[in-house]
Structure formats: structure tokens, C-alpha cells
Coordinates of C-alpha atoms in Angstrom, one line a residue:
Chain A
M992 CA 98.7 66.0 114.5
I993 CA 100.1 69.3 114.9
I994 CA 101.8 70.6 111.8
R995 CA 104.6 73.0 112.1
Q996 CA 104.0 75.8 109.5
L997 CA 106.5 78.3 108.4
S998 CA 105.4 82.0 108.6
V999 CA 107.6 84.7 106.8
F1000 CA 107.2 88.4 107.0
L1001 CA 107.5 89.8 103.5
E1002 CA 107.6 93.5 102.3
N1003 CA 105.5 94.3 99.2
R1004 CA 108.6 94.7 97.1
A1005 CA 109.2 93.4 93.6
G1006 CA 111.1 90.3 93.6
R1007 CA 111.1 89.6 97.3
L1008 CA 108.9 86.4 97.0
T1009 CA 111.3 85.2 94.2
E1010 CA 114.3 85.6 96.4
L1011 CA 112.6 83.4 99.0
T1012 CA 111.6 80.5 96.7
G1013 CA 115.1 80.6 95.3
I1014 CA 116.6 80.2 98.8
L1015 CA 114.2 77.2 99.4
A1016 CA 115.0 75.8 96.0
D1017 CA 118.8 76.2 96.7
N1018 CA 118.3 74.2 99.9
D1019 CA 116.1 71.4 98.4
I1020 CA 113.2 72.4 100.5
N1021 CA 109.8 71.6 98.8
I1022 CA 106.8 73.7 99.4
S1023 CA 103.9 71.4 99.9
A1024 CA 101.2 74.1 100.3
F1025 CA 101.3 77.8 100.9
S1026 CA 99.3 80.9 101.1
I1027 CA 100.0 84.6 101.3
A1028 CA 98.0 87.1 103.5
D1029 CA 98.5 90.5 102.0
T1030 CA 98.0 94.1 103.2
T1031 CA 98.9 97.2 101.6
D1032 CA 102.4 97.3 102.9
F1033 CA 103.2 93.9 103.7
G1034 CA 102.3 90.2 103.2
I1035 CA 102.7 87.1 105.3
L1036 CA 103.7 83.9 103.7
R1037 CA 102.6 80.7 105.2
V1038 CA 104.2 77.5 104.1
I1039 CA 103.8 73.8 104.7
T1040 CA 106.9 72.1 104.0
G1041 CA 108.5 68.6 105.0
K1042 CA 111.6 70.6 106.3
P1043 CA 110.2 73.4 108.4
E1044 CA 113.3 73.7 110.7
L1045 CA 115.7 73.6 107.9
A1046 CA 113.8 76.3 106.1
E1047 CA 113.6 78.5 109.2
K1048 CA 117.2 78.2 109.5
V1049 CA 118.3 79.2 106.1
L1050 CA 115.7 81.9 105.8
K1051 CA 116.8 83.5 109.1
E1052 CA 120.4 83.3 107.9
R1053 CA 119.3 85.4 104.9
G1054 CA 117.6 88.0 107.2
F1055 CA 114.0 87.0 106.9
A1056 CA 111.7 87.4 109.8
V1057 CA 110.5 83.9 110.3
K1058 CA 108.2 82.1 112.8
I1059 CA 107.1 78.4 113.3
T1060 CA 103.4 78.4 113.9
D1061 CA 101.4 75.5 115.0
V1062 CA 98.5 74.6 112.5
I1063 CA 96.2 71.7 111.8
G1064 CA 95.3 69.9 108.7
I1065 CA 91.9 68.4 108.0
V1066 CA 91.8 65.9 105.3
M1067 CA 88.5 65.6 103.6
R1068 CA 86.7 64.1 100.4
N1069 CA 86.8 66.5 97.6
K1070 CA 83.1 66.9 97.3
P1071 CA 80.3 69.4 98.2
G1072 CA 79.5 69.9 101.9
A1073 CA 82.8 68.2 103.2
L1074 CA 84.3 71.6 104.3
H1075 CA 81.1 72.5 105.7
H1076 CA 81.0 69.5 107.8
A1077 CA 84.3 70.0 109.2
L1078 CA 83.8 73.7 110.1
Q1079 CA 80.5 72.9 111.6
I1080 CA 82.2 70.6 114.1
L1081 CA 84.7 73.4 115.1
T1082 CA 81.9 76.0 115.4
D1083 CA 79.7 73.7 117.5
N1084 CA 82.7 73.3 119.9
G1085 CA 83.4 77.1 120.2
I1086 CA 86.6 76.9 118.3
S1087 CA 87.3 79.8 116.1
I1088 CA 89.5 80.1 113.2
E1089 CA 92.2 82.7 113.0
Y1090 CA 93.0 81.9 109.2
M1091 CA 92.8 78.9 106.9
Y1092 CA 93.6 77.9 103.3
A1093 CA 93.0 74.8 101.4
F1094 CA 94.3 72.7 98.6
A1095 CA 93.3 69.7 96.7
S1096 CA 95.4 66.8 95.6
G1097 CA 94.8 64.5 92.7
D1098 CA 93.3 61.5 94.5
D1099 CA 89.8 63.1 95.1
R1100 CA 91.1 64.4 98.4
A1101 CA 91.5 67.9 99.8
T1102 CA 93.1 69.4 102.9
A1103 CA 92.2 72.6 104.7
V1104 CA 95.1 74.0 106.9
I1105 CA 93.6 75.8 109.9
R1106 CA 95.2 78.1 112.3
T1107 CA 93.3 78.2 115.7
D1108 CA 93.9 79.5 119.1
S1109 CA 93.4 76.1 120.7
P1110 CA 94.8 73.4 118.2
K1111 CA 94.8 70.7 120.8
K1112 CA 91.1 71.0 121.5
A1113 CA 90.4 71.2 117.8
I1114 CA 92.2 67.9 117.3
E1115 CA 90.3 66.3 120.1
V1116 CA 86.9 67.4 118.7
L1117 CA 87.8 66.4 115.1
Q1118 CA 88.9 63.1 116.1
L1119 CA 85.9 62.4 118.2
H1120 CA 83.9 63.0 114.9
K1121 CA 86.1 60.7 113.1
M1122 CA 87.7 63.4 110.7
E1123 CA 91.1 62.5 109.2
L1124 CA 93.8 64.9 110.3
L1125 CA 97.0 65.5 108.3
K1126 CA 100.0 64.0 110.1
T1127 CA 103.5 65.3 110.1
G1128 CA 104.7 62.5 108.1
D1129 CA 102.0 63.1 105.4
V1130 CA 103.4 66.3 104.5
Y1131 CA 106.3 64.6 102.5
Q1132 CA 103.7 62.7 100.5
I1133 CA 101.5 65.8 99.6
Chain B
M617 CA 103.8 151.7 104.1
I618 CA 106.1 151.4 107.1
W619 CA 104.5 150.7 110.7
N620 CA 107.4 152.2 112.8
E621 CA 109.5 154.3 110.7
Y622 CA 111.5 155.5 113.6
H623 CA 112.8 152.1 114.4
E624 CA 112.6 150.3 111.0
C625 CA 114.6 153.1 109.0
M626 CA 117.0 154.2 112.1
D627 CA 120.4 155.1 111.3
R628 CA 122.5 152.1 111.9
Q629 CA 124.9 153.8 114.2
R630 CA 122.0 154.9 116.2
L631 CA 120.5 151.4 116.1
T632 CA 123.8 149.9 117.3
E633 CA 123.7 152.5 120.2
L634 CA 120.1 151.5 121.1
Q635 CA 120.9 147.8 120.9
G636 CA 123.8 148.4 123.2
E637 CA 121.5 150.1 125.8
R638 CA 119.2 147.3 125.6
L639 CA 121.6 144.5 125.9
R640 CA 123.3 146.0 129.0
D641 CA 119.8 146.2 130.6
M642 CA 119.0 142.6 129.5
V643 CA 122.3 141.2 130.8
E644 CA 121.7 143.0 134.1
R645 CA 118.2 141.4 134.2
I646 CA 119.1 137.9 133.5
Y647 CA 122.1 137.9 135.8
F648 CA 120.0 139.0 138.8
N649 CA 116.9 137.0 138.0
V650 CA 117.8 133.8 136.2
P651 CA 120.3 131.4 138.1
F652 CA 121.0 129.6 134.9
Y653 CA 122.6 132.6 133.3
R654 CA 124.1 134.1 136.5
N655 CA 126.0 130.7 136.9
K656 CA 127.2 130.7 133.4
L657 CA 128.3 134.4 133.4
Q658 CA 130.1 133.8 136.9
E659 CA 131.9 130.8 135.4
M660 CA 133.0 132.9 132.6
G661 CA 134.0 135.6 135.0
I662 CA 131.6 138.1 133.5
E663 CA 129.7 140.8 135.4
P664 CA 126.9 142.9 134.0
G665 CA 129.1 145.7 134.1
D666 CA 131.5 144.3 131.8
I667 CA 128.9 144.4 128.9
R668 CA 129.0 148.0 127.3
S669 CA 127.9 147.8 123.7
V670 CA 126.9 145.3 121.0
E671 CA 130.6 144.7 120.4
D672 CA 130.7 142.9 123.8
L673 CA 128.1 140.4 122.7
K674 CA 130.5 138.0 121.5
K675 CA 132.0 137.5 125.0
L676 CA 128.5 136.0 126.1
P677 CA 127.7 132.5 126.4
F678 CA 125.2 130.8 123.9
T679 CA 121.7 129.3 124.8
T680 CA 120.7 126.1 123.2
K681 CA 117.3 124.1 122.8
Q682 CA 119.0 121.7 125.3
D683 CA 119.3 124.4 127.9
L684 CA 115.6 125.1 127.4
R685 CA 114.7 121.5 128.1
D686 CA 117.2 121.2 131.0
N687 CA 115.3 124.0 132.5
Y688 CA 111.8 122.9 131.8
P689 CA 109.2 124.4 132.3
F690 CA 109.9 127.7 133.9
G691 CA 113.7 127.6 134.8
L692 CA 114.7 130.4 132.4
F693 CA 111.9 132.9 133.2
A694 CA 113.4 136.3 134.4
V695 CA 110.1 137.4 136.1
P696 CA 107.8 136.0 138.8
Q697 CA 105.1 133.8 137.6
H698 CA 102.5 136.4 138.5
D699 CA 104.0 138.7 135.8
V700 CA 103.5 135.9 133.0
V701 CA 100.2 136.5 131.1
R702 CA 100.7 133.8 128.4
L703 CA 102.5 130.4 127.9
H704 CA 103.1 128.7 124.7
A705 CA 104.7 125.6 124.1
S706 CA 106.1 123.3 121.1
S707 CA 106.4 119.5 121.1
G708 CA 109.6 118.1 122.5
T709 CA 111.4 114.9 122.9
T710 CA 110.4 112.4 125.5
G711 CA 107.2 114.2 126.0
K712 CA 108.7 117.4 127.2
S713 CA 107.9 120.6 125.3
T714 CA 109.7 123.6 124.9
V715 CA 108.0 126.3 127.0
V716 CA 107.9 130.1 126.4
G717 CA 106.5 132.6 128.5
Y718 CA 105.3 136.4 128.0
T719 CA 104.6 139.3 130.1
H720 CA 102.1 141.8 129.3
N721 CA 105.0 144.0 127.7
D722 CA 106.3 140.9 125.8
I723 CA 102.8 140.5 124.3
L724 CA 102.6 144.3 123.2
M725 CA 106.1 144.0 121.7
W726 CA 105.1 140.9 119.8
S727 CA 102.0 142.6 118.5
E728 CA 104.3 145.5 117.5
V729 CA 106.5 143.4 115.4
V730 CA 103.7 141.7 113.9
A731 CA 102.0 144.8 113.0
R732 CA 105.4 145.8 111.3
S733 CA 105.4 142.6 109.3
L734 CA 101.8 143.0 108.3
T735 CA 102.2 146.4 107.2
M736 CA 105.3 145.2 105.0
A737 CA 102.6 143.1 103.4
G738 CA 100.6 146.1 102.8
V739 CA 97.8 145.2 105.4
T740 CA 96.0 148.1 106.8
R741 CA 92.9 148.7 109.0
D742 CA 90.8 148.4 105.9
D743 CA 91.8 144.8 105.4
I744 CA 89.9 141.6 106.4
I745 CA 92.5 139.1 107.4
Q746 CA 91.9 135.3 107.8
V747 CA 94.4 133.9 110.2
A748 CA 94.5 130.2 109.3
Y749 CA 97.6 129.4 111.5
G750 CA 96.7 127.0 114.3
Y751 CA 95.5 128.8 117.4
G752 CA 96.6 127.2 120.6
L753 CA 100.2 126.3 122.0
F754 CA 101.6 126.8 118.8
T755 CA 102.3 130.6 118.4
G756 CA 101.4 131.1 114.8
G757 CA 97.6 131.8 115.4
L758 CA 97.6 134.1 118.3
G759 CA 100.8 135.8 117.1
L760 CA 99.3 137.0 114.0
H761 CA 96.0 137.6 115.7
Y762 CA 97.4 140.3 117.9
G763 CA 99.4 142.0 115.3
A764 CA 96.5 142.3 112.9
E765 CA 94.3 143.7 115.7
K766 CA 97.0 146.4 116.6
I767 CA 96.9 147.5 113.0
G768 CA 93.0 147.5 113.2
A769 CA 92.4 145.0 110.5
S770 CA 89.2 142.8 111.0
V771 CA 90.7 139.5 112.0
I772 CA 88.9 136.2 111.2
P773 CA 90.4 133.8 113.8
I774 CA 89.4 130.7 111.8
S775 CA 92.6 128.7 112.8
G776 CA 94.0 125.9 110.7
G777 CA 92.2 123.3 108.8
N778 CA 88.5 122.9 107.9
T779 CA 89.1 123.8 104.1
K780 CA 85.5 124.1 103.4
K781 CA 84.9 126.8 105.9
Q782 CA 88.0 128.6 105.0
L783 CA 86.7 128.7 101.4
Q784 CA 83.2 129.8 102.3
L785 CA 84.6 132.7 104.4
L786 CA 87.0 133.8 101.7
E787 CA 83.8 134.2 99.5
D788 CA 81.4 135.4 102.0
F789 CA 83.5 137.8 103.9
G790 CA 85.8 138.9 101.1
S791 CA 89.0 138.4 103.1
T792 CA 91.8 140.6 101.5
A793 CA 94.7 138.8 103.3
I794 CA 95.4 135.3 104.8
A795 CA 98.1 134.0 107.0
C796 CA 99.0 130.3 107.1
T797 CA 101.7 127.8 106.2
P798 CA 102.7 127.9 102.4
S799 CA 101.8 124.3 102.0
Y800 CA 98.3 124.9 103.3
A801 CA 98.1 128.1 101.0
A802 CA 98.9 126.0 98.1
Y803 CA 96.4 123.3 99.3
L804 CA 93.7 126.2 99.5
G805 CA 94.5 127.3 96.1
E806 CA 94.1 124.0 94.7
A807 CA 90.8 123.4 96.6
I808 CA 89.4 126.7 95.1
A809 CA 90.4 125.2 91.5
E810 CA 88.7 121.9 92.3
E811 CA 85.4 123.4 93.7
K812 CA 85.3 125.6 90.6
L813 CA 84.5 128.6 93.0
D814 CA 83.7 132.1 91.4
R815 CA 87.3 133.7 91.4
S816 CA 85.8 137.1 91.2
K817 CA 84.4 136.7 94.6
I818 CA 88.1 135.9 96.0
K819 CA 89.4 139.2 97.0
L820 CA 92.7 138.2 98.4
K821 CA 95.6 140.5 97.8
A822 CA 98.4 139.6 100.4
G823 CA 99.4 136.2 101.9
I824 CA 101.6 136.0 104.9
F825 CA 103.3 132.5 104.9
G826 CA 105.8 131.0 107.1
A827 CA 106.4 128.4 109.9
E828 CA 107.9 125.9 107.3
P829 CA 110.5 126.0 104.6
W830 CA 109.4 126.8 101.0
T831 CA 110.6 127.7 97.6
E832 CA 110.3 130.5 95.0
E833 CA 108.4 127.9 92.8
M834 CA 106.0 127.5 95.7
R835 CA 105.7 131.2 95.7
T836 CA 104.8 131.6 92.1
Q837 CA 102.4 128.4 92.3
I838 CA 100.6 129.9 95.4
Q839 CA 100.5 133.5 93.8
Q840 CA 98.9 132.2 90.5
L841 CA 96.4 129.9 92.5
L842 CA 95.2 132.6 95.1
G843 CA 95.7 135.7 92.8
L844 CA 97.8 137.4 95.7
K845 CA 101.2 138.5 96.6
A846 CA 103.0 135.9 98.9
Y847 CA 105.2 137.3 101.6
D848 CA 107.6 135.2 103.6
I849 CA 107.5 135.7 107.5
Y850 CA 110.0 134.1 109.9
G851 CA 110.0 133.3 113.5
L852 CA 110.4 130.8 116.3
S853 CA 108.6 130.5 119.6
E854 CA 111.9 130.7 121.6
V855 CA 112.6 134.1 120.2
I856 CA 109.0 135.5 120.1
G857 CA 107.0 133.6 117.5
P858 CA 106.3 134.8 114.1
G859 CA 107.4 138.3 113.5
V860 CA 111.1 137.9 114.1
S861 CA 111.6 139.0 110.7
M862 CA 109.6 139.6 107.5
E863 CA 109.7 140.5 103.8
C864 CA 108.9 143.8 102.5
G865 CA 107.5 144.3 99.1
F866 CA 110.7 144.4 97.4
Q867 CA 111.3 140.8 98.5
H868 CA 115.1 140.8 98.9
G869 CA 115.1 138.8 102.3
M870 CA 113.4 139.3 105.5
H871 CA 114.0 142.3 107.7
V872 CA 115.0 141.4 111.2
F873 CA 113.5 143.6 113.7
E874 CA 116.8 144.4 115.2
D875 CA 115.8 146.8 117.9
H876 CA 114.3 143.8 119.8
F877 CA 116.2 140.8 118.4
I878 CA 119.9 141.1 117.6
P879 CA 120.9 138.7 114.9
E880 CA 124.5 137.1 114.4
I881 CA 125.7 134.4 112.2
I882 CA 128.2 132.0 113.6
D883 CA 130.2 129.1 112.3
P884 CA 128.2 126.1 113.9
E885 CA 131.3 124.2 114.3
T886 CA 133.8 126.8 116.0
C887 CA 131.0 129.4 117.2
E888 CA 133.0 132.1 115.8
V889 CA 131.0 135.2 114.6
L890 CA 131.1 135.5 110.9
P891 CA 130.7 138.7 108.7
Y892 CA 127.6 139.9 106.9
G893 CA 127.0 138.0 103.5
T894 CA 128.5 134.6 104.9
L895 CA 126.5 131.5 105.2
G896 CA 126.3 130.3 109.0
E897 CA 124.0 129.5 111.8
L898 CA 121.6 132.4 112.9
V899 CA 121.8 133.4 116.5
F900 CA 119.4 135.9 118.3
T901 CA 119.7 137.7 121.5
T902 CA 116.2 138.9 122.7
V903 CA 117.0 142.3 124.2
T904 CA 113.7 143.6 125.2
K905 CA 111.8 140.5 126.1
E906 CA 111.1 140.3 129.8
A907 CA 109.6 136.9 130.8
M908 CA 112.1 134.8 129.0
P909 CA 115.0 136.8 127.5
L910 CA 117.3 134.6 125.7
L911 CA 121.1 135.1 125.1
R912 CA 122.7 134.3 121.9
Y913 CA 120.1 131.6 121.2
R914 CA 121.3 129.0 118.6
T915 CA 118.4 128.8 116.1
R916 CA 120.1 126.0 114.1
D917 CA 118.8 127.7 111.0
L918 CA 121.5 128.3 108.2
T919 CA 121.4 131.6 106.5
R920 CA 123.1 134.8 105.6
L921 CA 122.7 138.4 106.6
H922 CA 122.8 141.4 104.3
V923 CA 123.1 144.9 105.8
E924 CA 122.8 147.2 102.8
T925 CA 119.9 149.4 103.1
C926 CA 116.7 148.1 101.1
E927 CA 114.9 149.9 98.4
C928 CA 112.0 150.2 100.8
G929 CA 114.0 152.4 102.9
R930 CA 114.3 150.1 106.0
T931 CA 117.8 149.9 107.4
L932 CA 117.1 146.7 109.2
V933 CA 119.4 143.8 108.1
R934 CA 117.8 141.2 105.9
M935 CA 118.1 137.5 106.3
E936 CA 117.8 135.2 103.3
K937 CA 115.4 132.2 103.4
C938 CA 116.9 129.6 105.6
V939 CA 118.8 127.0 103.4
G940 CA 119.1 124.3 105.9
R941 CA 119.8 123.3 109.5
S942 CA 123.0 122.8 111.6
D943 CA 121.2 119.9 113.3
D944 CA 118.7 117.1 112.3
M945 CA 115.4 118.9 113.0
L946 CA 112.8 118.6 110.3
I947 CA 110.0 121.0 109.8
I948 CA 106.8 119.1 108.7
R949 CA 103.6 120.8 108.2
G950 CA 105.0 123.7 110.4
V951 CA 105.7 121.1 113.3
N952 CA 109.3 120.8 114.4
V953 CA 110.3 117.0 114.2
F954 CA 113.6 115.5 115.6
P955 CA 114.4 111.9 114.7
S956 CA 115.3 111.3 118.5
Q957 CA 111.7 111.8 119.3
V958 CA 110.7 108.8 117.1
E959 CA 113.5 106.9 118.6
S960 CA 112.4 107.6 122.3
V961 CA 108.9 106.4 121.3
L962 CA 110.3 103.2 119.9
L963 CA 112.4 102.6 122.9
E964 CA 109.6 103.1 125.2
M965 CA 107.4 100.3 123.3
S966 CA 108.6 96.9 124.4
E967 CA 107.8 95.4 121.0
T968 CA 110.0 97.6 119.0
K969 CA 113.8 98.3 118.6
P970 CA 114.9 101.7 117.5
H971 CA 115.8 100.8 113.8
Y972 CA 113.6 103.3 111.9
L973 CA 113.7 105.7 109.1
L974 CA 111.7 108.7 108.5
V975 CA 110.6 109.3 105.0
V976 CA 109.3 112.9 104.5
D977 CA 107.5 113.7 101.1
R978 CA 105.1 116.4 99.9
E979 CA 101.9 115.2 98.1
N980 CA 99.5 117.7 96.9
N981 CA 101.4 120.4 98.6
L982 CA 100.7 118.7 102.0
D983 CA 103.8 117.3 103.7
T984 CA 103.7 113.6 104.6
L985 CA 105.6 111.7 107.2
E986 CA 106.1 107.9 107.1
I987 CA 108.1 106.1 109.5
Q988 CA 109.5 102.8 108.6
V989 CA 110.1 100.4 111.4
E990 CA 111.7 97.0 111.2
V991 CA 109.8 93.9 112.2
E992 CA 112.0 92.0 114.6
E993 CA 111.8 88.4 115.1
Q994 CA 110.4 88.7 118.6
F995 CA 107.5 90.6 117.7
F996 CA 106.6 89.2 114.3
S997 CA 103.3 87.5 114.4
D998 CA 101.8 85.7 111.5
E999 CA 98.5 87.0 111.9
V1000 CA 97.6 90.2 110.1
K1001 CA 95.6 91.7 112.8
E1002 CA 98.5 91.5 115.4
L1003 CA 100.8 93.2 113.0
E1004 CA 98.2 95.8 112.1
G1005 CA 97.5 96.4 115.7
L1006 CA 101.3 97.0 116.4
R1007 CA 101.6 99.3 113.3
K1008 CA 98.5 101.4 114.7
R1009 CA 99.9 101.3 118.2
I1010 CA 103.4 102.6 117.0
S1011 CA 101.6 105.3 114.7
G1012 CA 99.3 106.4 117.7
N1013 CA 102.2 106.8 120.1
L1014 CA 104.2 108.8 117.6
T1015 CA 101.1 111.0 116.5
S1016 CA 100.4 111.9 120.0
L1017 CA 104.1 112.9 120.9
L1018 CA 104.9 114.7 117.5
G1019 CA 101.7 116.5 117.2
L1020 CA 101.5 115.4 113.7
H1021 CA 100.1 112.4 112.0
A1022 CA 102.7 109.9 111.2
S1023 CA 101.8 106.8 109.1
V1024 CA 104.0 103.6 109.9
R1025 CA 105.3 101.4 107.5
L1026 CA 106.5 97.8 108.8
V1027 CA 109.5 96.7 106.9
E1028 CA 111.7 93.5 107.1
P1029 CA 114.5 93.2 109.8
G1030 CA 117.8 94.5 108.5
T1031 CA 116.4 96.4 105.6
I1032 CA 117.1 99.8 107.0
E1033 CA 120.7 100.7 106.6
R1034 CA 123.1 100.5 109.6
S1035 CA 126.3 102.4 109.5
M1036 CA 129.2 102.5 112.1
G1037 CA 128.9 106.3 112.1
K1038 CA 126.0 108.7 112.1
A1039 CA 123.0 106.6 110.9
Q1040 CA 120.8 107.7 108.1
R1041 CA 117.5 108.3 109.9
V1042 CA 115.8 110.7 107.4
V1043 CA 115.1 110.6 103.7
D1044 CA 113.5 113.9 102.8
K1045 CA 111.9 113.7 99.3
R1046 CA 110.6 117.3 99.3
K1047 CA 112.3 119.5 96.8
L1048 CA 113.0 122.6 98.5
K1049 CA 116.3 123.7 97.2

């Protein structure tokens, strides 16, 4: 249930992101989902991929500051109120979100990737409410 | 106008004799009162009696900034603490400052050399002078203050910063002279233009600018912006503070007040004394200072000395604007900064490694300091607030040690160039040469 997300430190420098995507492409690593948090000086790239360990290894070899972060993915119907329902469960159980991003897939479903301080507890309460969670194996299919 | 014609226009033969007398007296004082110097002289087999004239100066040992640090805080004082009436200090590495002390006589001497300097800029008792150098541990503010009072000018001790107030007093009080760093002068000039102040109310005629390097282009710019004549003043706290040397109206270099500070130019590598007109490192011996006399203090400033009598009539040697340093010290907004200070801060913080680069620039006439620090694996967090927090902590620690705002930029690991030899730690983008 815990998804291993790749986090990469990126300077705000022209072409830097392209270098990174080039390395991933060369190593046949597919990006299933990603987001970038940006500040004036730097950005943090967050990537969901089927091969996080390989990605970490090849990027480190090329001098990137990389870290694997545990996140969870909530799979929902792509319809009004679905995200709200999921977030309400977390809020009611005192779980706060550090950051999140979401993506929709073609089959009327959407996934929200969530980083929280207590991923285990989040999984517990979401499962209690019969929410569908993204499994590591699913990442390959996204 | 010459404040002290007797000493400033002295026949050079007579001046050399005077320096000799004062040097003999000084060596005796430090030999008997400063263990650091006594040990050094004894090691070299020199006794006070061996020093008879300025010619013998070259036999004497040098003093470095490191010696000042090693003897922190009062180890180089030549008088008991009860005779010290003032202490100044500049920021230093690993939290220790360079401390300087003054006796009552030292303050009088300092006032005298600053009075001479201000007179060179045409300041008299009829002037109103705005002292916009910082007051405090920094020697700029109080140094100019006492000299201006000695002349009898009306002193406005406004200190640095607070630009709006500075402009208001320029207008309301009709200040005729101003003393500050050249970059702040340019900044004030631009503020006048921006605020669309009534130029006819600005009565400035002379500006006394120093404590940081500046160019002839900046002089022209400041003169246009403020409508005054801009004069260059030189000094360093170890020697006395501002007033070690000063430009006269002819502006052919800064006259060194040699009856108090004996200048030498040496080769920074071999320490050999070089003839007049040769570029080298400037060294001062403070022959009259009582509290903390320094023997052949290496300033690390690179310049030349010229001995020909000036058109103004002064016989004192003139030093050119300093063209650089023989060490890695930077002067940023008048504050001395050593890259090693940055290193010490990063080493003290557990989250950082000492891979850094100082980028100095000048925006709107104000120096900026950016310190690039590599984000190491160990302290990379994927949360923005963590990284921002780290950035702010580094910046806060640096700012408090350097006494100067330093912005920190986090960069990717391995992007700051490593070299086997001397690492490139500084990029200075200011165009000063």
C-alpha cells in the first residue's frame, strides 16, 4: 500500500529537467505520475515510477540529490465530491497532508498521491472506509 | 587649507628624523609592555637600543591579523586596562573579532588625523557634516565624529541607513558635507532623484567616502548625483580607523599621515621592502599609538606609494587607491568578509558540508552577497518547508557571524567546482578595476 516515490532536488536552471528525463528515458524508466514543487531558487521533482530503486541508482550516479519518500495513492471515481470524501476521512482522523498531487486515468478513475507524516495510520483509516488504495504492482499499469 | 602645516608639509629629512625618534620610543614601549613583541624581538636578538632610525625598521618583525586573533582580546595592549578609554572591534572568524583599544591620547591623535583629512576636503567650522557611517563597534562613525568636532563643524551623528531620514536632514539642516561608504553615497544620490527632491535645497559640497573599494566611474557618478566633490579616505581599525590617509583637492592619491603611521611597501611573497612607485603590500607601523601599537602590520592591501611633493604643498607620501588584496578578504558594504568565516559556519552546522561559493555583486550601487551551498544527500528533504528552513538557518547563522546580510541559495550536489589546489570560493562580479 505504501508507494515508493522518487524525490529529486533540482536547481532552477534551463535544461536541468530535460537532462533528468533523458537519463530516465535512456534507462527505460517510465514516469507514471509526477509533480514539481517550485520555489524561486530550486524545485523538488516527485516521480511515481515502477522502478524507483533503479531510477534512484542511475540519478545518483549522475550527481542528483535523490531520496525515496513513502507516499500513498488513493484511487477514486473521477466525479464531483470524490476527493472531498477521501480528504474528509483523513481530516476526521487528524491526519494532515504535507503535499499531494493527482492524476486521472482514462477509465473514469483518478488517483491522488498523498504525502503524510503517518502513512500507516492513513492506510488504516482509508481501508476502514473501504477506500481503494494504489498498490505497488498497480504503478506499472498506470 | 591645511590643518597642521607643520607636520603635513614637513621637510622630509626632518620628518624621517621625527619618525626615527618616535619609532625608538615605540619599540621600547612594546618591548617592555607587550610580551608578544618582547618574545619576538628576543628571538630575533633585537634589543630596543638596536633601533636608531627609520632605516632600522626593516630589521623588525611583522605583525599579522592572525597575531591579533591569537592575542584576543587584549594581548597586544601596551597599557594597563585602566588607561584604555575606548574599544572597537570588527567581525572575525569563528566568532572572534579583531579588537582594538585606544587611550585618551590615542583618541586625540585619531581626532587630529581625521581633522587633517576633513580639512583636505575643505570642511571647516562653518560646515554641517552628516556622519552616515555606522556608529558602534565599527570605527567609521565615531572616527569621523571626533575629527569633525575637533574642527568645530556641526556634526549630525545620524549613523548608517534610514535613507528617508538622511534625505530629510540633508534638506532641512542643509548639510554641507557627508561621510559614508561610496556605495551608500550613490544609493542616496539615486534616492534623491527618485524622490524628486528639490535639488536647490541640497547644499552638499564635499563627500568623504571610504571603507570599501570604489572606482573613478563611481566618483563621477556620485559627484553628479549629489552635486559635491567626492574625496577618498583610507583607514583600517588595526592602525587607527579612518584617517590613516586622505586625498587632498588635487586627488593624486591619499596622503599618509606619516608622522603617526610609517608606511612601507613589501613584496607579499618574500617580505622584501620595495622602492617607492612599486606595487606591493602596504605595511604600517603605528609609532605614536599608546594602547595598541603595531609593528609593521601587514594590511594585505596592494598599492603603490609616491613620495614627490604634492601640488597642495604637503610633503606626505601619497598612496594610490588599493588595487586588490594579497589575501582572500572581501570588502562588502564596508564589512570585511573572509571565505573562511563562511566555511566555519557550515562546518559548525551538522546538516551542511563546506562546499560553498560566495557570489558578490553590486545591484543599485549596493553590494550583495549570495552564498551557494550544496544540498547533500543526507540533508535533502523532499519537503519545501524543510529546505526553506535549512536555507534560513544557514542564512541566519552567516548573517550573525559576518555582521552583514547574506542570502543563501541551495544548489545541487557536485555543482560547485572542486579543485585539487586552492578552491575557487569567490566570484566577485563587481566591476571595480
